Structures are given as C-alpha cells and as structure tokens.
Amino acid sequence: MITVASKLGSVIEEEMENEIGIMYDGWTHGTMHYVAVYGIYVVGDRLLRSLLAHSPLDGGSQDADAHIDFFRNVLAVYNKTVYMIVFMIADNCNIDRSIATKLGVPLVGCASHRFNLAVKKFLTEHESLLQKVNNLMQQLRYPNNAAQLAKLTPLLDKTRNVTYWASTYEMQERYVNLRAHVRQIEAVEDSLPSTSEHKKLCALLVQLTKLDSVCKRLQSDTTSMGEVRLLFDSVLLDYPIMGKSLKTNSKIVHSPIFENGLVKVGAGEKLSAAETTALKRFEGQQSTQRPSETGR
C-alpha cells in the first residue's frame, strides 16, 4: 500500500505542474478538526480533481494562517508551493475569504453553501412551526411512543439539524407522512400542530420540495457557474429574502469580478476591462472546461 501511495503521489506531482487550484473543506468531530484538500488541474483536455490530503488540522488554531500552513505542508509532499495556487474553491465563510485574500488568489465560493445560508434565512419566518414539528419528532423517540409508532408504520421519526437546511425538508416530509399515524398516539396528541398549522406546514413543504430540487442541481458535477447564476436569479424572483446570500454583489462573494467573468466566458459574452484583467492569468488554459468554470 505504501508503494502504491508513493507511485500515485509521483503521478499527481507530475500532472499538477506549476499552476493549480485547490478545493478544500473542513469539519469538526468531537474535539478534532479535519481538513480535506483536493488539487484541481488540467491534463490535456481533461479536468482532474485529486485528493491531496485528508488529515486533522494540528496546532489547535483554525484561523486562516493555520490553514495556509496546512496547505503549504500538503503541497510540499508533491514538491509544490502555495505560490503555485492560482484559485481556490471553498465555502464563503470569513476564514475562507481571508485565506484567499492572504494567498492573493480568487475564491470560487461553494454555491451549495450560499444556497444553504439563503434557505436558512427564508426558514426564519417559519421557525415557530418548525420547532413545534421538531419537538414532536423528539417526543416520538421516547421508548413508549416509539413502540406505538412501530406498530402503526415502519417509518421512523426525523429531527432536523439546524446547520443543514435539507434536514428540515426531510423532517417536514416525514411529518406529513406520519401525521395520520401519530394522531393515534395519545401521549403526543397535544403536541400535534393544529389543523391550521398543518395547512401552513403542507404549503411550506411544497416550497421546500422546489428548493430541494435546486439544491440537488447545485451539487451536480455538470452544473456550470452560468447555470448557478440562472438558478439563483430564478430563486430570487420568488424569494427576495434570500438576496443577502444569492445576489451577484452579495458581501459573502469574495471575487465577484472573477466570477462574473467566468459566467460571461461560459456564455460567450464580452468581458469588461476589469473582468479581462481578473481572468488574464488563465488565458493559456486550453481545456474544454476550465478548472474554475464549474460550480462546486
């Protein structure tokens, strides 16, 4: 296995050459923060995405400098430096924007992350009802209630994770499917949403179903940045409350001129002077699909 890893590392090192993009994400489990880093580069007419590292972030700090040091150590394994990074793909959070600024490279922000922030904003209007459904689902986990529910249906309860809006959609869908059964469980009868509340929740589920279809499209490997823009603009027509995250000039967009230029390149439109300057470094790319033309 060590030999295979060494040979594979040598292949990746040679393929990446001296100009690369990096895509990374991090997550915390317990007290440990993990980071996964991918190299994004073109070989011939192929866009490649290779896992470079998947490791804990040592040292305790999780700030921008700590991540840059981590990238520096990872790239050194492949005889590369952080000065060879020409763009980043990551979330739109403060740390990731700071990393891109410190490295002096454009950041292509994760479209799914922006959409998640936008939908969470929309859901704040319905928080009291959603909390009521979540409380009901939690009560259905109590042993006696769970046993009664199991006699009525094979479906289980589902609670939500407030950091991930799709779990709210899944909880809503499960609530609607369980309601007729739950009404037969006396212990939770008082916790059921009223008839008027149920109608509102059903209407909300219709909206969440539409938004979920957008979410799935954003996660497709074939979705271009131009299509992301069209999806966001379409959503904003129905949900202007999401503008803070989805507008082209949103404050969370680190490199709006760069991203606008990429959308125009994909559509074959003329670039402004500022967009031309932002994309000048990538003029030599001859790939049919440039590393930064696809959404994440």
PDB file of C-alpha atoms in Angstrom:
ATOM      1  CA  MET A   1       0.000   0.000   0.000  1.00  0.00           C
ATOM      2  CA  ILE A   2       2.855   2.390   0.811  1.00  0.00           C
ATOM      3  CA  THR A   3       4.425   1.667  -2.583  1.00  0.00           C
ATOM      4  CA  VAL A   4       1.137   2.299  -4.372  1.00  0.00           C
ATOM      5  CA  ALA A   5       0.636   5.573  -2.484  1.00  0.00           C
ATOM      6  CA  SER A   6       4.160   6.688  -3.352  1.00  0.00           C
ATOM      7  CA  LYS A   7       3.718   5.939  -7.047  1.00  0.00           C
ATOM      8  CA  LEU A   8       0.330   7.633  -7.140  1.00  0.00           C
ATOM      9  CA  GLY A   9       1.797  10.680  -5.408  1.00  0.00           C
ATOM     10  CA  SER A  10       4.513  10.876  -8.051  1.00  0.00           C
ATOM     11  CA  VAL A  11       1.916  10.763 -10.825  1.00  0.00           C
ATOM     12  CA  ILE A  12      -0.115  13.556  -9.205  1.00  0.00           C
ATOM     13  CA  GLU A  13       3.040  15.626  -8.668  1.00  0.00           C
ATOM     14  CA  GLU A  14       3.923  15.398 -12.350  1.00  0.00           C
ATOM     15  CA  GLU A  15       0.370  16.060 -13.535  1.00  0.00           C
ATOM     16  CA  MET A  16      -0.145  19.182 -11.427  1.00  0.00           C
ATOM     17  CA  GLU A  17       2.831  21.015 -12.936  1.00  0.00           C
ATOM     18  CA  ASN A  18       3.267  24.568 -11.596  1.00  0.00           C
ATOM     19  CA  GLU A  19      -0.220  26.107 -11.670  1.00  0.00           C
ATOM     20  CA  ILE A  20      -3.009  24.509  -9.673  1.00  0.00           C
ATOM     21  CA  GLY A  21      -6.276  25.253  -7.997  1.00  0.00           C
ATOM     22  CA  ILE A  22      -7.173  23.857  -4.611  1.00  0.00           C
ATOM     23  CA  MET A  23     -10.541  22.839  -3.260  1.00  0.00           C
ATOM     24  CA  TYR A  24     -10.893  22.182   0.427  1.00  0.00           C
ATOM     25  CA  ASP A  25     -13.386  21.716   3.204  1.00  0.00           C
ATOM     26  CA  GLY A  26     -13.171  21.125   6.922  1.00  0.00           C
ATOM     27  CA  TRP A  27     -15.368  19.623   9.607  1.00  0.00           C
ATOM     28  CA  THR A  28     -15.144  19.011  13.317  1.00  0.00           C
ATOM     29  CA  HIS A  29     -15.739  15.681  15.029  1.00  0.00           C
ATOM     30  CA  GLY A  30     -15.575  15.834  18.793  1.00  0.00           C
ATOM     31  CA  THR A  31     -12.539  17.952  19.599  1.00  0.00           C
ATOM     32  CA  MET A  32     -10.719  17.221  16.344  1.00  0.00           C
ATOM     33  CA  HIS A  33     -10.938  19.397  13.223  1.00  0.00           C
ATOM     34  CA  TYR A  34     -10.287  17.608   9.933  1.00  0.00           C
ATOM     35  CA  VAL A  35      -9.419  19.086   6.550  1.00  0.00           C
ATOM     36  CA  ALA A  36      -9.607  17.525   3.087  1.00  0.00           C
ATOM     37  CA  VAL A  37      -7.667  19.164   0.245  1.00  0.00           C
ATOM     38  CA  TYR A  38      -8.036  18.461  -3.470  1.00  0.00           C
ATOM     39  CA  GLY A  39      -5.818  19.619  -6.296  1.00  0.00           C
ATOM     40  CA  ILE A  40      -7.680  20.938  -9.364  1.00  0.00           C
ATOM     41  CA  TYR A  41      -5.747  20.970 -12.631  1.00  0.00           C
ATOM     42  CA  VAL A  42      -5.931  20.203 -16.336  1.00  0.00           C
ATOM     43  CA  VAL A  43      -4.112  17.417 -18.172  1.00  0.00           C
ATOM     44  CA  GLY A  44      -4.620  17.631 -21.922  1.00  0.00           C
ATOM     45  CA  ASP A  45      -8.328  18.293 -22.311  1.00  0.00           C
ATOM     46  CA  ARG A  46      -9.295  16.686 -19.003  1.00  0.00           C
ATOM     47  CA  LEU A  47     -10.189  18.470 -15.790  1.00  0.00           C
ATOM     48  CA  LEU A  48      -8.799  16.441 -12.888  1.00  0.00           C
ATOM     49  CA  ARG A  49      -9.567  16.604  -9.190  1.00  0.00           C
ATOM     50  CA  SER A  50      -7.155  14.644  -6.997  1.00  0.00           C
ATOM     51  CA  LEU A  51      -7.286  14.173  -3.235  1.00  0.00           C
ATOM     52  CA  LEU A  52      -4.021  15.536  -1.853  1.00  0.00           C
ATOM     53  CA  ALA A  53      -4.647  15.175   1.874  1.00  0.00           C
ATOM     54  CA  HIS A  54      -7.265  14.205   4.424  1.00  0.00           C
ATOM     55  CA  SER A  55      -5.907  14.949   7.848  1.00  0.00           C
ATOM     56  CA  PRO A  56      -6.506  16.623  11.225  1.00  0.00           C
ATOM     57  CA  LEU A  57      -5.514  20.276  11.439  1.00  0.00           C
ATOM     58  CA  ASP A  58      -2.800  20.228  14.090  1.00  0.00           C
ATOM     59  CA  GLY A  59      -1.864  23.017  16.467  1.00  0.00           C
ATOM     60  CA  GLY A  60      -5.244  23.950  17.869  1.00  0.00           C
ATOM     61  CA  SER A  61      -5.777  27.092  15.780  1.00  0.00           C
ATOM     62  CA  GLN A  62      -8.259  27.026  12.904  1.00  0.00           C
ATOM     63  CA  ASP A  63      -7.607  30.527  11.557  1.00  0.00           C
ATOM     64  CA  ALA A  64      -6.555  31.468   8.030  1.00  0.00           C
ATOM     65  CA  ASP A  65      -2.827  31.287   8.772  1.00  0.00           C
ATOM     66  CA  ALA A  66      -3.180  27.781  10.220  1.00  0.00           C
ATOM     67  CA  HIS A  67      -4.936  26.619   7.062  1.00  0.00           C
ATOM     68  CA  ILE A  68      -2.308  28.220   4.822  1.00  0.00           C
ATOM     69  CA  ASP A  69       0.428  26.449   6.792  1.00  0.00           C
ATOM     70  CA  PHE A  70      -1.510  23.218   6.323  1.00  0.00           C
ATOM     71  CA  PHE A  71      -1.742  23.799   2.561  1.00  0.00           C
ATOM     72  CA  ARG A  72       1.973  24.601   2.476  1.00  0.00           C
ATOM     73  CA  ASN A  73       2.840  21.310   4.182  1.00  0.00           C
ATOM     74  CA  VAL A  74       0.497  19.310   1.965  1.00  0.00           C
ATOM     75  CA  LEU A  75       1.814  20.810  -1.267  1.00  0.00           C
ATOM     76  CA  ALA A  76       5.409  20.254  -0.143  1.00  0.00           C
ATOM     77  CA  VAL A  77       4.737  16.500  -0.292  1.00  0.00           C
ATOM     78  CA  TYR A  78       4.214  16.953  -4.039  1.00  0.00           C
ATOM     79  CA  ASN A  79       7.139  19.390  -4.415  1.00  0.00           C
ATOM     80  CA  LYS A  80       4.751  22.309  -4.876  1.00  0.00           C
ATOM     81  CA  THR A  81       4.361  25.612  -3.041  1.00  0.00           C
ATOM     82  CA  VAL A  82       1.405  27.801  -2.105  1.00  0.00           C
ATOM     83  CA  TYR A  83       2.683  30.322  -4.674  1.00  0.00           C
ATOM     84  CA  MET A  84       1.577  27.883  -7.388  1.00  0.00           C
ATOM     85  CA  ILE A  85      -2.060  28.162  -6.296  1.00  0.00           C
ATOM     86  CA  VAL A  86      -3.983  30.242  -8.840  1.00  0.00           C
ATOM     87  CA  PHE A  87      -7.519  29.882  -7.452  1.00  0.00           C
ATOM     88  CA  MET A  88      -9.444  28.387  -4.542  1.00  0.00           C
ATOM     89  CA  ILE A  89     -12.773  26.593  -4.288  1.00  0.00           C
ATOM     90  CA  ALA A  90     -14.247  26.615  -0.789  1.00  0.00           C
ATOM     91  CA  ASP A  91     -17.148  27.840   1.335  1.00  0.00           C
ATOM     92  CA  ASN A  92     -17.963  31.546   1.519  1.00  0.00           C
ATOM     93  CA  CYS A  93     -17.210  31.917   5.235  1.00  0.00           C
ATOM     94  CA  ASN A  94     -14.919  34.580   6.707  1.00  0.00           C
ATOM     95  CA  ILE A  95     -11.944  32.253   7.158  1.00  0.00           C
ATOM     96  CA  ASP A  96     -12.030  31.004   3.568  1.00  0.00           C
ATOM     97  CA  ARG A  97     -12.302  34.538   2.208  1.00  0.00           C
ATOM     98  CA  SER A  98      -9.374  35.531   4.425  1.00  0.00           C
ATOM     99  CA  ILE A  99      -7.297  32.599   3.135  1.00  0.00           C
ATOM    100  CA  ALA A 100      -7.913  33.625  -0.471  1.00  0.00           C
ATOM    101  CA  THR A 101      -7.025  37.242   0.311  1.00  0.00           C
ATOM    102  CA  LYS A 102      -3.788  36.261   2.060  1.00  0.00           C
ATOM    103  CA  LEU A 103      -2.835  33.966  -0.834  1.00  0.00           C
ATOM    104  CA  GLY A 104      -3.737  36.667  -3.348  1.00  0.00           C
ATOM    105  CA  VAL A 105      -5.967  34.371  -5.409  1.00  0.00           C
ATOM    106  CA  PRO A 106      -9.644  34.449  -6.417  1.00  0.00           C
ATOM    107  CA  LEU A 107     -12.105  32.338  -4.453  1.00  0.00           C
ATOM    108  CA  VAL A 108     -14.868  30.470  -6.245  1.00  0.00           C
ATOM    109  CA  GLY A 109     -17.362  30.143  -3.419  1.00  0.00           C
ATOM    110  CA  CYS A 110     -19.357  26.959  -2.938  1.00  0.00           C
ATOM    111  CA  ALA A 111     -22.798  27.515  -4.487  1.00  0.00           C
ATOM    112  CA  SER A 112     -24.392  24.929  -2.206  1.00  0.00           C
ATOM    113  CA  HIS A 113     -23.038  26.760   0.842  1.00  0.00           C
ATOM    114  CA  ARG A 114     -24.513  30.063  -0.371  1.00  0.00           C
ATOM    115  CA  PHE A 115     -27.840  28.393  -1.042  1.00  0.00           C
ATOM    116  CA  ASN A 116     -27.842  26.778   2.391  1.00  0.00           C
ATOM    117  CA  LEU A 117     -27.356  30.196   4.018  1.00  0.00           C
ATOM    118  CA  ALA A 118     -30.124  31.666   1.872  1.00  0.00           C
ATOM    119  CA  VAL A 119     -32.692  28.971   2.668  1.00  0.00           C
ATOM    120  CA  LYS A 120     -31.885  29.177   6.383  1.00  0.00           C
ATOM    121  CA  LYS A 121     -32.728  32.885   6.178  1.00  0.00           C
ATOM    122  CA  PHE A 122     -36.046  32.081   4.493  1.00  0.00           C
ATOM    123  CA  LEU A 123     -36.881  29.481   7.144  1.00  0.00           C
ATOM    124  CA  THR A 124     -36.568  32.005   9.981  1.00  0.00           C
ATOM    125  CA  GLU A 125     -40.077  33.178   9.073  1.00  0.00           C
ATOM    126  CA  HIS A 126     -41.398  29.697   9.871  1.00  0.00           C
ATOM    127  CA  GLU A 127     -39.223  28.913  12.883  1.00  0.00           C
ATOM    128  CA  SER A 128     -42.007  28.561  15.457  1.00  0.00           C
ATOM    129  CA  LEU A 129     -43.867  25.969  13.380  1.00  0.00           C
ATOM    130  CA  LEU A 130     -40.699  24.087  12.519  1.00  0.00           C
ATOM    131  CA  GLN A 131     -39.694  23.976  16.165  1.00  0.00           C
ATOM    132  CA  LYS A 132     -43.095  22.519  17.007  1.00  0.00           C
ATOM    133  CA  VAL A 133     -42.609  19.737  14.461  1.00  0.00           C
ATOM    134  CA  ASN A 134     -39.096  19.081  15.736  1.00  0.00           C
ATOM    135  CA  ASN A 135     -40.366  18.817  19.316  1.00  0.00           C
ATOM    136  CA  LEU A 136     -42.993  16.333  18.145  1.00  0.00           C
ATOM    137  CA  MET A 137     -40.346  14.234  16.427  1.00  0.00           C
ATOM    138  CA  GLN A 138     -38.230  14.228  19.572  1.00  0.00           C
ATOM    139  CA  GLN A 139     -41.186  13.001  21.624  1.00  0.00           C
ATOM    140  CA  LEU A 140     -41.707  10.163  19.156  1.00  0.00           C
ATOM    141  CA  ARG A 141     -38.252   8.893  20.121  1.00  0.00           C
ATOM    142  CA  TYR A 142     -39.311   8.160  23.684  1.00  0.00           C
ATOM    143  CA  PRO A 143     -39.419   4.354  24.117  1.00  0.00           C
ATOM    144  CA  ASN A 144     -43.179   4.020  24.698  1.00  0.00           C
ATOM    145  CA  ASN A 145     -44.062   6.398  21.866  1.00  0.00           C
ATOM    146  CA  ALA A 146     -41.575   4.778  19.504  1.00  0.00           C
ATOM    147  CA  ALA A 147     -43.020   1.347  20.285  1.00  0.00           C
ATOM    148  CA  GLN A 148     -46.552   2.514  19.485  1.00  0.00           C
ATOM    149  CA  LEU A 149     -45.402   4.193  16.288  1.00  0.00           C
ATOM    150  CA  ALA A 150     -43.652   0.994  15.170  1.00  0.00           C
ATOM    151  CA  LYS A 151     -46.969  -0.861  15.397  1.00  0.00           C
ATOM    152  CA  LEU A 152     -48.574   1.652  13.045  1.00  0.00           C
ATOM    153  CA  THR A 153     -45.892   2.259  10.414  1.00  0.00           C
ATOM    154  CA  PRO A 154     -42.315   1.254   9.519  1.00  0.00           C
ATOM    155  CA  LEU A 155     -41.471   4.960   9.153  1.00  0.00           C
ATOM    156  CA  LEU A 156     -39.285   6.462  11.874  1.00  0.00           C
ATOM    157  CA  ASP A 157     -39.188   9.979  13.257  1.00  0.00           C
ATOM    158  CA  LYS A 158     -36.769  12.524  11.816  1.00  0.00           C
ATOM    159  CA  THR A 159     -35.414  15.570  13.604  1.00  0.00           C
ATOM    160  CA  ARG A 160     -33.546  18.398  11.949  1.00  0.00           C
ATOM    161  CA  ASN A 161     -30.000  19.689  12.022  1.00  0.00           C
ATOM    162  CA  VAL A 162     -30.328  23.481  12.082  1.00  0.00           C
ATOM    163  CA  THR A 163     -26.974  23.928  10.316  1.00  0.00           C
ATOM    164  CA  TYR A 164     -28.155  21.961   7.281  1.00  0.00           C
ATOM    165  CA  TRP A 165     -31.484  23.083   5.850  1.00  0.00           C
ATOM    166  CA  ALA A 166     -32.102  19.871   3.866  1.00  0.00           C
ATOM    167  CA  SER A 167     -32.684  18.092   7.166  1.00  0.00           C
ATOM    168  CA  THR A 168     -35.584  20.496   7.759  1.00  0.00           C
ATOM    169  CA  TYR A 169     -37.070  19.446   4.430  1.00  0.00           C
ATOM    170  CA  GLU A 170     -36.647  15.775   5.318  1.00  0.00           C
ATOM    171  CA  MET A 171     -38.271  16.344   8.721  1.00  0.00           C
ATOM    172  CA  GLN A 172     -41.183  18.182   7.106  1.00  0.00           C
ATOM    173  CA  GLU A 173     -41.731  15.427   4.581  1.00  0.00           C
ATOM    174  CA  ARG A 174     -41.637  12.780   7.300  1.00  0.00           C
ATOM    175  CA  TYR A 175     -44.059  14.751   9.491  1.00  0.00           C
ATOM    176  CA  VAL A 176     -46.647  14.896   6.697  1.00  0.00           C
ATOM    177  CA  ASN A 177     -46.298  11.150   6.095  1.00  0.00           C
ATOM    178  CA  LEU A 178     -46.541  10.337   9.815  1.00  0.00           C
ATOM    179  CA  ARG A 179     -49.315  12.680  10.895  1.00  0.00           C
ATOM    180  CA  ALA A 180     -52.212  10.246  10.391  1.00  0.00           C
ATOM    181  CA  HIS A 181     -50.383   7.604  12.447  1.00  0.00           C
ATOM    182  CA  VAL A 182     -49.182   9.987  15.149  1.00  0.00           C
ATOM    183  CA  ARG A 183     -52.745  11.127  15.824  1.00  0.00           C
ATOM    184  CA  GLN A 184     -53.365   7.645  17.213  1.00  0.00           C
ATOM    185  CA  ILE A 185     -50.651   8.026  19.867  1.00  0.00           C
ATOM    186  CA  GLU A 186     -52.363   9.625  22.844  1.00  0.00           C
ATOM    187  CA  ALA A 187     -49.164  10.691  24.620  1.00  0.00           C
ATOM    188  CA  VAL A 188     -48.210  13.121  21.832  1.00  0.00           C
ATOM    189  CA  GLU A 189     -51.685  14.225  20.804  1.00  0.00           C
ATOM    190  CA  ASP A 190     -51.314  17.645  22.439  1.00  0.00           C
ATOM    191  CA  SER A 191     -48.024  18.222  20.622  1.00  0.00           C
ATOM    192  CA  LEU A 192     -49.512  17.817  17.152  1.00  0.00           C
ATOM    193  CA  PRO A 193     -49.765  21.010  15.082  1.00  0.00           C
ATOM    194  CA  SER A 194     -53.338  22.252  14.786  1.00  0.00           C
ATOM    195  CA  THR A 195     -55.324  21.918  11.568  1.00  0.00           C
ATOM    196  CA  SER A 196     -54.488  25.484  10.532  1.00  0.00           C
ATOM    197  CA  GLU A 197     -50.821  24.960  11.388  1.00  0.00           C
ATOM    198  CA  HIS A 198     -50.824  21.713   9.423  1.00  0.00           C
ATOM    199  CA  LYS A 199     -52.090  23.532   6.335  1.00  0.00           C
ATOM    200  CA  LYS A 200     -49.255  26.043   6.648  1.00  0.00           C
ATOM    201  CA  LEU A 201     -46.742  23.222   7.058  1.00  0.00           C
ATOM    202  CA  CYS A 202     -48.073  21.456   3.961  1.00  0.00           C
ATOM    203  CA  ALA A 203     -47.746  24.685   1.975  1.00  0.00           C
ATOM    204  CA  LEU A 204     -44.203  25.094   3.286  1.00  0.00           C
ATOM    205  CA  LEU A 205     -43.367  21.537   2.223  1.00  0.00           C
ATOM    206  CA  VAL A 206     -44.354  22.390  -1.352  1.00  0.00           C
ATOM    207  CA  GLN A 207     -41.878  25.280  -1.308  1.00  0.00           C
ATOM    208  CA  LEU A 208     -39.145  23.190   0.300  1.00  0.00           C
ATOM    209  CA  THR A 209     -39.612  20.496  -2.334  1.00  0.00           C
ATOM    210  CA  LYS A 210     -38.919  23.069  -5.052  1.00  0.00           C
ATOM    211  CA  LEU A 211     -35.902  24.406  -3.186  1.00  0.00           C
ATOM    212  CA  ASP A 212     -34.592  20.877  -2.687  1.00  0.00           C
ATOM    213  CA  SER A 213     -34.604  20.349  -6.456  1.00  0.00           C
ATOM    214  CA  VAL A 214     -32.419  23.452  -6.791  1.00  0.00           C
ATOM    215  CA  CYS A 215     -30.114  22.147  -4.068  1.00  0.00           C
ATOM    216  CA  LYS A 216     -29.648  18.829  -5.878  1.00  0.00           C
ATOM    217  CA  ARG A 217     -28.884  20.589  -9.156  1.00  0.00           C
ATOM    218  CA  LEU A 218     -26.250  22.740  -7.479  1.00  0.00           C
ATOM    219  CA  GLN A 219     -24.499  19.587  -6.272  1.00  0.00           C
ATOM    220  CA  SER A 220     -24.220  18.084  -9.752  1.00  0.00           C
ATOM    221  CA  ASP A 221     -20.736  17.838 -11.259  1.00  0.00           C
ATOM    222  CA  THR A 222     -22.121  19.071 -14.581  1.00  0.00           C
ATOM    223  CA  THR A 223     -23.606  22.317 -13.246  1.00  0.00           C
ATOM    224  CA  SER A 224     -21.713  25.315 -14.627  1.00  0.00           C
ATOM    225  CA  MET A 225     -21.309  28.664 -12.926  1.00  0.00           C
ATOM    226  CA  GLY A 226     -23.585  30.146 -15.564  1.00  0.00           C
ATOM    227  CA  GLU A 227     -26.323  27.715 -14.605  1.00  0.00           C
ATOM    228  CA  VAL A 228     -25.753  28.517 -10.926  1.00  0.00           C
ATOM    229  CA  ARG A 229     -26.347  32.189 -11.729  1.00  0.00           C
ATOM    230  CA  LEU A 230     -29.584  31.369 -13.571  1.00  0.00           C
ATOM    231  CA  LEU A 231     -30.790  29.195 -10.687  1.00  0.00           C
ATOM    232  CA  PHE A 232     -30.036  31.883  -8.108  1.00  0.00           C
ATOM    233  CA  ASP A 233     -31.748  34.588 -10.173  1.00  0.00           C
ATOM    234  CA  SER A 234     -34.814  32.374 -10.582  1.00  0.00           C
ATOM    235  CA  VAL A 235     -34.998  31.655  -6.848  1.00  0.00           C
ATOM    236  CA  LEU A 236     -34.671  35.364  -6.032  1.00  0.00           C
ATOM    237  CA  LEU A 237     -37.766  36.155  -8.081  1.00  0.00           C
ATOM    238  CA  ASP A 238     -39.846  34.034  -5.702  1.00  0.00           C
ATOM    239  CA  TYR A 239     -37.816  34.548  -2.528  1.00  0.00           C
ATOM    240  CA  PRO A 240     -36.299  38.059  -2.388  1.00  0.00           C
ATOM    241  CA  ILE A 241     -35.471  37.458   1.286  1.00  0.00           C
ATOM    242  CA  MET A 242     -32.600  35.273   0.049  1.00  0.00           C
ATOM    243  CA  GLY A 243     -30.902  38.198  -1.671  1.00  0.00           C
ATOM    244  CA  LYS A 244     -28.286  38.711   1.038  1.00  0.00           C
ATOM    245  CA  SER A 245     -26.643  35.424   0.053  1.00  0.00           C
ATOM    246  CA  LEU A 246     -27.663  34.901  -3.576  1.00  0.00           C
ATOM    247  CA  LYS A 247     -27.264  38.304  -5.236  1.00  0.00           C
ATOM    248  CA  THR A 248     -24.326  38.759  -7.579  1.00  0.00           C
ATOM    249  CA  ASN A 249     -22.958  41.566  -5.409  1.00  0.00           C
ATOM    250  CA  SER A 250     -23.508  39.735  -2.118  1.00  0.00           C
ATOM    251  CA  LYS A 251     -20.939  40.650   0.520  1.00  0.00           C
ATOM    252  CA  ILE A 252     -20.052  36.990   1.008  1.00  0.00           C
ATOM    253  CA  VAL A 253     -18.774  36.732  -2.577  1.00  0.00           C
ATOM    254  CA  HIS A 254     -15.001  37.142  -2.347  1.00  0.00           C
ATOM    255  CA  SER A 255     -14.230  37.612  -6.054  1.00  0.00           C
ATOM    256  CA  PRO A 256     -17.349  38.955  -7.826  1.00  0.00           C
ATOM    257  CA  ILE A 257     -15.481  40.310 -10.855  1.00  0.00           C
ATOM    258  CA  PHE A 258     -13.708  36.977 -11.342  1.00  0.00           C
ATOM    259  CA  GLU A 259     -16.956  35.010 -11.002  1.00  0.00           C
ATOM    260  CA  ASN A 260     -18.828  37.373 -13.344  1.00  0.00           C
ATOM    261  CA  GLY A 261     -16.054  36.931 -15.886  1.00  0.00           C
ATOM    262  CA  LEU A 262     -16.315  33.151 -15.694  1.00  0.00           C
ATOM    263  CA  VAL A 263     -20.066  33.296 -16.268  1.00  0.00           C
ATOM    264  CA  LYS A 264     -19.530  35.511 -19.325  1.00  0.00           C
ATOM    265  CA  VAL A 265     -16.828  33.227 -20.709  1.00  0.00           C
ATOM    266  CA  GLY A 266     -19.196  30.282 -20.421  1.00  0.00           C
ATOM    267  CA  ALA A 267     -21.921  32.259 -22.219  1.00  0.00           C
ATOM    268  CA  GLY A 268     -19.567  33.611 -24.881  1.00  0.00           C
ATOM    269  CA  GLU A 269     -20.175  37.208 -23.818  1.00  0.00           C
ATOM    270  CA  LYS A 270     -17.726  40.115 -23.987  1.00  0.00           C
ATOM    271  CA  LEU A 271     -15.725  40.784 -20.829  1.00  0.00           C
ATOM    272  CA  SER A 272     -15.323  44.163 -19.177  1.00  0.00           C
ATOM    273  CA  ALA A 273     -11.824  45.543 -18.686  1.00  0.00           C
ATOM    274  CA  ALA A 274     -11.850  44.516 -15.010  1.00  0.00           C
ATOM    275  CA  GLU A 275     -13.051  41.004 -15.852  1.00  0.00           C
ATOM    276  CA  THR A 276     -10.405  40.653 -18.545  1.00  0.00           C
ATOM    277  CA  THR A 277      -7.727  41.570 -16.006  1.00  0.00           C
ATOM    278  CA  ALA A 278      -9.123  39.134 -13.433  1.00  0.00           C
ATOM    279  CA  LEU A 279      -9.041  36.253 -15.934  1.00  0.00           C
ATOM    280  CA  LYS A 280      -5.813  37.159 -17.730  1.00  0.00           C
ATOM    281  CA  ARG A 281      -3.783  34.593 -15.809  1.00  0.00           C
ATOM    282  CA  PHE A 282      -5.968  31.823 -17.233  1.00  0.00           C
ATOM    283  CA  GLU A 283      -5.700  32.762 -20.911  1.00  0.00           C
ATOM    284  CA  GLY A 284      -3.276  29.921 -21.567  1.00  0.00           C
ATOM    285  CA  GLN A 285      -5.759  27.266 -20.423  1.00  0.00           C
ATOM    286  CA  GLN A 286      -6.903  25.314 -23.472  1.00  0.00           C
ATOM    287  CA  SER A 287      -9.159  22.862 -21.685  1.00  0.00           C
ATOM    288  CA  THR A 288     -12.724  22.491 -22.948  1.00  0.00           C
ATOM    289  CA  GLN A 289     -13.766  23.067 -19.354  1.00  0.00           C
ATOM    290  CA  ARG A 290     -11.507  25.293 -17.300  1.00  0.00           C
ATOM    291  CA  PRO A 291     -10.857  24.405 -13.676  1.00  0.00           C
ATOM    292  CA  SER A 292     -12.878  27.323 -12.372  1.00  0.00           C
ATOM    293  CA  GLU A 293     -15.826  27.149 -14.766  1.00  0.00           C
ATOM    294  CA  THR A 294     -17.757  24.530 -12.839  1.00  0.00           C
ATOM    295  CA  GLY A 295     -19.680  25.065  -9.633  1.00  0.00           C
ATOM    296  CA  ARG A 296     -18.998  23.005  -6.562  1.00  0.00           C
TER     297      ARG A 296
END
